[in-house]
Coordinates of C-alpha atoms in Angstrom, one line a residue:
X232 CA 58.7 84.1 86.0
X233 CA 59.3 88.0 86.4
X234 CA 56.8 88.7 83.8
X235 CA 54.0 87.1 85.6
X236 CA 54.7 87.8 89.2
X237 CA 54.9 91.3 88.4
X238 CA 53.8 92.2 84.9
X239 CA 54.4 94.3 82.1
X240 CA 53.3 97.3 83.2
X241 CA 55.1 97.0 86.9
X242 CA 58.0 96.1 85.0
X243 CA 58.3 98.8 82.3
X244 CA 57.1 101.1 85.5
X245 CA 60.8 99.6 87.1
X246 CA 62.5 100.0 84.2
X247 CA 61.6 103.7 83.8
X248 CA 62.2 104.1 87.9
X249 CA 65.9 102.8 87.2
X250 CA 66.6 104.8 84.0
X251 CA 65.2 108.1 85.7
X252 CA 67.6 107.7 88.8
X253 CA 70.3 107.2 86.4
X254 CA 69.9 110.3 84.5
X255 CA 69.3 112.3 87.8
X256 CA 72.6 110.8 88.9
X257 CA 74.2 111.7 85.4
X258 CA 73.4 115.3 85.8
X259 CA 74.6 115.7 89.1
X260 CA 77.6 114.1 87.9
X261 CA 78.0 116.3 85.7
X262 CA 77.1 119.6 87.7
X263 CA 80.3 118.7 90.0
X264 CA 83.8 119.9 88.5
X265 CA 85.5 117.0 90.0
X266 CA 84.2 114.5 87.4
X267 CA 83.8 113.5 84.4
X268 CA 81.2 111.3 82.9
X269 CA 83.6 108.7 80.9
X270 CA 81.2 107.5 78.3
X271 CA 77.2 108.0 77.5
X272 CA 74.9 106.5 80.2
X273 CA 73.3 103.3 79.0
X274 CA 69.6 103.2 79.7
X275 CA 70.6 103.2 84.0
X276 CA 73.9 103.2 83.8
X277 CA 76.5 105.8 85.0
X278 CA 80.1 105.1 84.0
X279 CA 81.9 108.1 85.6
X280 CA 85.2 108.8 87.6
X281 CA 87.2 111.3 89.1
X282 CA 88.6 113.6 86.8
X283 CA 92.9 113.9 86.4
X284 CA 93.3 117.7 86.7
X285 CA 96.6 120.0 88.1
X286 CA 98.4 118.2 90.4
X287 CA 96.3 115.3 90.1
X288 CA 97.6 112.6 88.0
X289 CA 95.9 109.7 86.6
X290 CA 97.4 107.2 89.0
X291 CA 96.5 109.3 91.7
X292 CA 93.2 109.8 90.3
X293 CA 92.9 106.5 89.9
X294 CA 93.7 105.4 93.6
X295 CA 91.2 108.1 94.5
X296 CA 88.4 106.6 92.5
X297 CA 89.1 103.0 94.5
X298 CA 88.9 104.8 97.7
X299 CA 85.7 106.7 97.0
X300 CA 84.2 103.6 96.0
X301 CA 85.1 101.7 99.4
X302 CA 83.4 104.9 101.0
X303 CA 80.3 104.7 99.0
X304 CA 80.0 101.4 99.3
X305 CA 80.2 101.3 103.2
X306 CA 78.0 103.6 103.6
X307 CA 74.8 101.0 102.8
X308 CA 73.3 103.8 100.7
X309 CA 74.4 102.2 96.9
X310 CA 76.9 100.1 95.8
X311 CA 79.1 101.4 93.5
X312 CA 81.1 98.4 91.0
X313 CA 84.4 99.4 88.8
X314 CA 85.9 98.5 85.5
X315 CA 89.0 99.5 83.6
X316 CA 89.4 101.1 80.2
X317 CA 92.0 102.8 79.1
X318 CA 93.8 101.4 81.4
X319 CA 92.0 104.0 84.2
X320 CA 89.5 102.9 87.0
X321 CA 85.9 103.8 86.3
X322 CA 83.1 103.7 88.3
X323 CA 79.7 102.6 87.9
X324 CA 76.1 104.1 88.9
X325 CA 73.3 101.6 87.8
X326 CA 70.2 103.0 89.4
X327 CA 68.7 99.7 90.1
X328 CA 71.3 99.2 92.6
X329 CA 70.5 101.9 94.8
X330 CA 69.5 100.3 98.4
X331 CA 65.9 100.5 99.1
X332 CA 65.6 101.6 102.8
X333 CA 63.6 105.0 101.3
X334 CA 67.0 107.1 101.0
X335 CA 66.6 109.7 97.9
X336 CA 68.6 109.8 95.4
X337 CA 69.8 112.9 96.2
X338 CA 71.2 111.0 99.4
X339 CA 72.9 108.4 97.3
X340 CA 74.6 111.2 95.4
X341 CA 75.7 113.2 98.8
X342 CA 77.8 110.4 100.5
X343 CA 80.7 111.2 97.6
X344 CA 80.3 114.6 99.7
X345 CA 80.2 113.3 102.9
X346 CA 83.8 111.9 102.4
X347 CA 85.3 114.8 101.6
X348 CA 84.5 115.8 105.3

């Protein structure tokens, strides 16, 4: 049904939209000291989470990943999802997710720096 509502080439153009965001997303990740990209993006897909560091333990790192998600997610602009491995909390960027009220992605990436505030 997808396919013929929108077509191939609208959908590969989404596809490419969503995979773009995610590696913008990635980098920025990456650019900020205070995490760590847990394993290698998959196609939009961000798995990421505050790093453990000093006088931060995992648990606490950990309990600071759930709370940052809460934030990010109440502020409308994406919604962030979790898992576990390792027995640590990840989070989880999929750039399809973002909400489409026109915010950049820049934006989306900001409110993690908003709640630092």
């Amino acid at each position: 049904m997808v396919m013929r509502i929108y077509g191939t080439a609208k959908l590969q153009e989404h596809i490419r939209s969503d995979v773009s965001m995610a590696k913008l997303f990635e980098g920025l990740i990456r650019t900020d000291n205070r995490f760590e990209v847990v394993v290698p993006r998959n196609f939009a897909m961000v798995c990421f989470r505050i790093k453990a560091s000093g006088a931060i333990t995992e648990e606490a790192a950990d309990e600071a990943n759930r709370v940052l998600m809460k934030n990010l997610n109440k502020t409308g602009k994406a919604y962030f999802a979790h898992t576990v491995l390792s027995n640590r909390i990840l989070l989880r960027f999929c750039g399809g997710v973002v909400a489409s009220r026109g915010e950049t992605r820049e934006e989306c990436m900001g409110a993690h720096q908003e709640d630092d505030q």
